[in-house]
Amino acid sequence: MSVQERKERERADRERLIVATARELAEQQGWDAVTTRRLAERIEYSQPVLYSHFRGKREIIGAVALEGATEMAVALRAATSAADGPRARVTALARAYLDFADRNPAVYDAMFQLDGGLAFAKEDTPEPLKDAFAALLESLAEVAGDGVHPGLFTELFWAALHGLATLTRAGRLPPEYAERRMELLVDRLAVV
């Protein structure tokens, strides 16, 4: 291994450590607790080293969002691949999405609530975000209904899931009806 290759590997390792530490800190104490000073202390590097990887917290949030999008796409595809039939796939998709949001609140916030400097629904949207949307579209396109654009249907279904995830976490919806809400969403929106 050349010196250059070793330096690149070490740089990538530091970057992964910064992102993992930011995620951990955000999940434990919230995103307000994630500061460059605190991250530098936790990873035992100076703040200038942190800034050599990320220009600030916004870029760190963006990196966490991209990592989360990749993980979400994997979770959605795993859940739907085991399901038999369109309705079962959509139910599995909805359950996996809501479970992901519930298990990873700080990552979910980085993906959809906070400014990570990422473009959504544009030409320059990063590939992990496009892939997460594709993971939704793969199961939802088959239940969009006649004459309904699959992408628009996926956006609507995603918005409903996001609303459920966000309102549930904020304590705005009674938790005892969580499963029934998801079933109603699938029953009323998915044409199977």
mmCIF file of C-alpha atoms in Angstrom:
data_model
loop_
_atom_site.group_PDB
_atom_site.id
_atom_site.type_symbol
_atom_site.label_atom_id
_atom_site.label_comp_id
_atom_site.label_asym_id
_atom_site.label_seq_id
_atom_site.Cartn_x
_atom_site.Cartn_y
_atom_site.Cartn_z
ATOM 1 C CA MET A 1 0.000 0.000 0.000
ATOM 2 C CA SER A 2 1.376 3.367 -0.972
ATOM 3 C CA VAL A 3 1.664 6.283 1.420
ATOM 4 C CA GLN A 4 -1.080 8.090 -0.513
ATOM 5 C CA GLU A 5 -3.436 5.103 -0.256
ATOM 6 C CA ARG A 6 -2.757 4.826 3.482
ATOM 7 C CA LYS A 7 -3.474 8.540 3.980
ATOM 8 C CA GLU A 8 -6.725 8.260 2.002
ATOM 9 C CA ARG A 9 -7.796 5.250 4.068
ATOM 10 C CA GLU A 10 -6.972 7.069 7.316
ATOM 11 C CA ARG A 11 -8.915 10.117 6.117
ATOM 12 C CA ALA A 12 -11.958 7.946 5.259
ATOM 13 C CA ASP A 13 -11.698 6.252 8.665
ATOM 14 C CA ARG A 14 -11.634 9.650 10.430
ATOM 15 C CA GLU A 15 -14.632 10.793 8.415
ATOM 16 C CA ARG A 16 -16.592 7.640 9.361
ATOM 17 C CA LEU A 17 -15.619 8.196 13.014
ATOM 18 C CA ILE A 18 -16.866 11.799 12.909
ATOM 19 C CA VAL A 19 -20.204 10.760 11.376
ATOM 20 C CA ALA A 20 -20.652 7.804 13.745
ATOM 21 C CA THR A 21 -19.844 9.982 16.755
ATOM 22 C CA ALA A 22 -22.235 12.713 15.595
ATOM 23 C CA ARG A 23 -24.991 10.113 15.174
ATOM 24 C CA GLU A 24 -24.344 8.629 18.583
ATOM 25 C CA LEU A 25 -24.306 12.007 20.295
ATOM 26 C CA ALA A 26 -27.448 13.160 18.461
ATOM 27 C CA GLU A 27 -29.324 9.951 19.327
ATOM 28 C CA GLN A 28 -28.312 10.268 22.998
ATOM 29 C CA GLN A 29 -28.694 14.009 23.551
ATOM 30 C CA GLY A 30 -30.252 15.560 20.443
ATOM 31 C CA TRP A 31 -28.744 17.532 17.593
ATOM 32 C CA ASP A 32 -28.229 20.633 19.747
ATOM 33 C CA ALA A 33 -25.564 18.664 21.633
ATOM 34 C CA VAL A 34 -23.612 18.028 18.427
ATOM 35 C CA THR A 35 -20.989 20.742 18.205
ATOM 36 C CA THR A 36 -17.594 20.683 16.555
ATOM 37 C CA ARG A 37 -15.959 21.221 19.945
ATOM 38 C CA ARG A 38 -17.782 18.290 21.493
ATOM 39 C CA LEU A 39 -17.120 16.062 18.479
ATOM 40 C CA ALA A 40 -13.427 16.962 18.521
ATOM 41 C CA GLU A 41 -13.228 16.038 22.213
ATOM 42 C CA ARG A 42 -15.025 12.728 21.699
ATOM 43 C CA ILE A 43 -12.974 11.592 18.721
ATOM 44 C CA GLU A 44 -9.754 13.010 20.197
ATOM 45 C CA TYR A 45 -8.846 15.140 17.208
ATOM 46 C CA SER A 46 -8.551 18.903 17.025
ATOM 47 C CA GLN A 47 -11.326 21.079 15.624
ATOM 48 C CA PRO A 48 -9.156 21.964 12.593
ATOM 49 C CA VAL A 49 -9.013 18.239 11.759
ATOM 50 C CA LEU A 50 -12.812 18.139 11.903
ATOM 51 C CA TYR A 51 -13.014 21.173 9.627
ATOM 52 C CA SER A 52 -10.663 19.496 7.161
ATOM 53 C CA HIS A 53 -13.433 16.891 6.651
ATOM 54 C CA PHE A 54 -16.606 18.957 7.093
ATOM 55 C CA ARG A 55 -17.087 22.714 6.882
ATOM 56 C CA GLY A 56 -19.430 22.584 9.835
ATOM 57 C CA LYS A 57 -22.372 20.944 11.493
ATOM 58 C CA ARG A 58 -24.572 21.322 8.413
ATOM 59 C CA GLU A 59 -22.283 19.077 6.369
ATOM 60 C CA ILE A 60 -22.105 16.559 9.204
ATOM 61 C CA ILE A 61 -25.908 16.458 9.299
ATOM 62 C CA GLY A 62 -25.864 15.910 5.531
ATOM 63 C CA ALA A 63 -23.428 13.012 5.889
ATOM 64 C CA VAL A 64 -25.628 11.434 8.571
ATOM 65 C CA ALA A 65 -28.667 11.912 6.320
ATOM 66 C CA LEU A 66 -26.973 10.168 3.408
ATOM 67 C CA GLU A 67 -25.925 7.280 5.618
ATOM 68 C CA GLY A 68 -29.454 7.074 7.003
ATOM 69 C CA ALA A 69 -30.983 7.087 3.517
ATOM 70 C CA THR A 70 -28.798 4.149 2.555
ATOM 71 C CA GLU A 71 -29.822 2.262 5.695
ATOM 72 C CA MET A 72 -33.491 3.060 5.165
ATOM 73 C CA ALA A 73 -33.401 1.807 1.572
ATOM 74 C CA VAL A 74 -31.849 -1.462 2.755
ATOM 75 C CA ALA A 75 -34.464 -1.841 5.516
ATOM 76 C CA LEU A 76 -37.373 -1.128 3.164
ATOM 77 C CA ARG A 77 -36.147 -3.574 0.537
ATOM 78 C CA ALA A 78 -35.488 -6.274 3.119
ATOM 79 C CA ALA A 79 -38.988 -5.889 4.553
ATOM 80 C CA THR A 80 -40.738 -5.920 1.190
ATOM 81 C CA SER A 81 -38.718 -8.784 -0.288
ATOM 82 C CA ALA A 82 -40.115 -11.171 2.304
ATOM 83 C CA ALA A 83 -43.725 -10.113 1.705
ATOM 84 C CA ASP A 84 -46.069 -12.039 -0.570
ATOM 85 C CA GLY A 85 -48.336 -9.926 -2.769
ATOM 86 C CA PRO A 86 -48.802 -6.191 -3.312
ATOM 87 C CA ARG A 87 -50.815 -5.451 -0.152
ATOM 88 C CA ALA A 88 -48.391 -7.393 2.033
ATOM 89 C CA ARG A 89 -45.468 -5.526 0.426
ATOM 90 C CA VAL A 90 -47.046 -2.126 1.049
ATOM 91 C CA THR A 91 -47.878 -3.073 4.647
ATOM 92 C CA ALA A 92 -44.322 -4.306 5.190
ATOM 93 C CA LEU A 93 -42.981 -1.125 3.596
ATOM 94 C CA ALA A 94 -45.082 1.132 5.832
ATOM 95 C CA ARG A 95 -44.171 -0.826 8.953
ATOM 96 C CA ALA A 96 -40.446 -0.805 8.077
ATOM 97 C CA TYR A 97 -40.514 2.942 7.373
ATOM 98 C CA LEU A 98 -42.238 3.769 10.663
ATOM 99 C CA ASP A 99 -39.972 1.383 12.576
ATOM 100 C CA PHE A 100 -36.888 3.007 11.039
ATOM 101 C CA ALA A 101 -38.109 6.479 12.023
ATOM 102 C CA ASP A 102 -38.905 5.280 15.553
ATOM 103 C CA ARG A 103 -35.584 3.468 16.094
ATOM 104 C CA ASN A 104 -33.428 6.257 14.604
ATOM 105 C CA PRO A 105 -34.990 9.594 15.571
ATOM 106 C CA ALA A 106 -31.831 11.700 15.194
ATOM 107 C CA VAL A 107 -30.967 10.117 11.850
ATOM 108 C CA TYR A 108 -34.557 10.595 10.697
ATOM 109 C CA ASP A 109 -34.352 14.257 11.703
ATOM 110 C CA ALA A 110 -31.099 14.625 9.768
ATOM 111 C CA MET A 111 -32.792 13.111 6.729
ATOM 112 C CA PHE A 112 -36.048 15.070 6.776
ATOM 113 C CA GLN A 113 -36.163 17.815 9.404
ATOM 114 C CA LEU A 114 -32.752 19.467 9.564
ATOM 115 C CA ASP A 115 -30.764 21.391 6.977
ATOM 116 C CA GLY A 116 -28.003 19.106 5.786
ATOM 117 C CA GLY A 117 -27.436 21.079 2.618
ATOM 118 C CA LEU A 118 -28.814 18.276 0.442
ATOM 119 C CA ALA A 119 -30.975 18.727 -2.624
ATOM 120 C CA PHE A 120 -34.220 16.754 -2.758
ATOM 121 C CA ALA A 121 -36.212 16.046 -5.925
ATOM 122 C CA LYS A 122 -33.663 17.734 -8.177
ATOM 123 C CA GLU A 123 -31.097 16.668 -10.758
ATOM 124 C CA ASP A 124 -28.286 17.000 -8.208
ATOM 125 C CA THR A 125 -30.035 14.984 -5.508
ATOM 126 C CA PRO A 126 -27.419 12.658 -4.008
ATOM 127 C CA GLU A 127 -27.721 9.024 -5.041
ATOM 128 C CA PRO A 128 -28.549 7.652 -1.544
ATOM 129 C CA LEU A 129 -31.603 9.926 -1.381
ATOM 130 C CA LYS A 130 -32.709 8.870 -4.861
ATOM 131 C CA ASP A 131 -32.253 5.239 -3.893
ATOM 132 C CA ALA A 132 -34.331 5.612 -0.709
ATOM 133 C CA PHE A 133 -37.147 7.082 -2.798
ATOM 134 C CA ALA A 134 -36.706 4.260 -5.326
ATOM 135 C CA ALA A 135 -37.083 1.742 -2.490
ATOM 136 C CA LEU A 136 -40.495 3.280 -1.757
ATOM 137 C CA LEU A 137 -41.461 3.485 -5.421
ATOM 138 C CA GLU A 138 -40.626 -0.169 -6.105
ATOM 139 C CA SER A 139 -43.490 -1.376 -3.916
ATOM 140 C CA LEU A 140 -45.872 1.545 -4.281
ATOM 141 C CA ALA A 141 -45.886 1.784 -8.089
ATOM 142 C CA GLU A 142 -47.857 -1.451 -8.346
ATOM 143 C CA VAL A 143 -50.646 -0.125 -6.103
ATOM 144 C CA ALA A 144 -50.888 3.465 -7.345
ATOM 145 C CA GLY A 145 -54.042 2.773 -9.315
ATOM 146 C CA ASP A 146 -55.045 3.274 -12.922
ATOM 147 C CA GLY A 147 -54.180 6.658 -14.328
ATOM 148 C CA VAL A 148 -52.167 7.669 -11.252
ATOM 149 C CA HIS A 149 -48.533 8.604 -11.780
ATOM 150 C CA PRO A 150 -46.498 6.170 -9.619
ATOM 151 C CA GLY A 151 -44.025 8.863 -8.558
ATOM 152 C CA LEU A 152 -46.779 11.212 -7.401
ATOM 153 C CA PHE A 153 -48.501 8.407 -5.545
ATOM 154 C CA THR A 154 -45.209 7.513 -3.864
ATOM 155 C CA GLU A 155 -44.730 11.139 -2.806
ATOM 156 C CA LEU A 156 -48.226 11.210 -1.283
ATOM 157 C CA PHE A 157 -47.783 7.893 0.522
ATOM 158 C CA TRP A 158 -44.346 8.975 1.763
ATOM 159 C CA ALA A 159 -45.811 12.255 3.030
ATOM 160 C CA ALA A 160 -48.463 10.319 4.944
ATOM 161 C CA LEU A 161 -45.834 8.025 6.475
ATOM 162 C CA HIS A 162 -43.683 11.018 7.380
ATOM 163 C CA GLY A 163 -46.666 12.691 9.016
ATOM 164 C CA LEU A 164 -47.430 9.582 11.041
ATOM 165 C CA ALA A 165 -43.798 9.207 12.104
ATOM 166 C CA THR A 166 -43.433 12.857 13.052
ATOM 167 C CA LEU A 167 -46.769 13.276 14.832
ATOM 168 C CA THR A 168 -46.383 10.002 16.722
ATOM 169 C CA ARG A 169 -42.907 10.899 17.960
ATOM 170 C CA ALA A 170 -44.113 14.341 19.035
ATOM 171 C CA GLY A 171 -46.842 12.709 21.129
ATOM 172 C CA ARG A 172 -49.607 14.274 19.013
ATOM 173 C CA LEU A 173 -51.240 10.927 18.214
ATOM 174 C CA PRO A 174 -52.332 8.319 20.770
ATOM 175 C CA PRO A 175 -49.858 5.431 20.575
ATOM 176 C CA GLU A 176 -52.479 2.717 21.027
ATOM 177 C CA TYR A 177 -53.806 3.349 17.501
ATOM 178 C CA ALA A 178 -50.446 3.302 15.692
ATOM 179 C CA GLU A 179 -51.005 -0.056 14.009
ATOM 180 C CA ARG A 180 -54.580 0.806 13.012
ATOM 181 C CA ARG A 181 -53.457 4.113 11.478
ATOM 182 C CA MET A 182 -50.922 2.285 9.348
ATOM 183 C CA GLU A 183 -53.543 -0.268 8.266
ATOM 184 C CA LEU A 184 -55.967 2.519 7.308
ATOM 185 C CA LEU A 185 -53.279 4.231 5.274
ATOM 186 C CA VAL A 186 -52.595 1.035 3.352
ATOM 187 C CA ASP A 187 -56.304 0.171 2.973
ATOM 188 C CA ARG A 188 -57.379 3.620 1.776
ATOM 189 C CA LEU A 189 -54.478 4.589 -0.451
ATOM 190 C CA ALA A 190 -53.156 1.363 -1.936
ATOM 191 C CA VAL A 191 -55.234 -0.084 -4.777
ATOM 192 C CA VAL A 192 -54.802 -3.863 -4.565
#
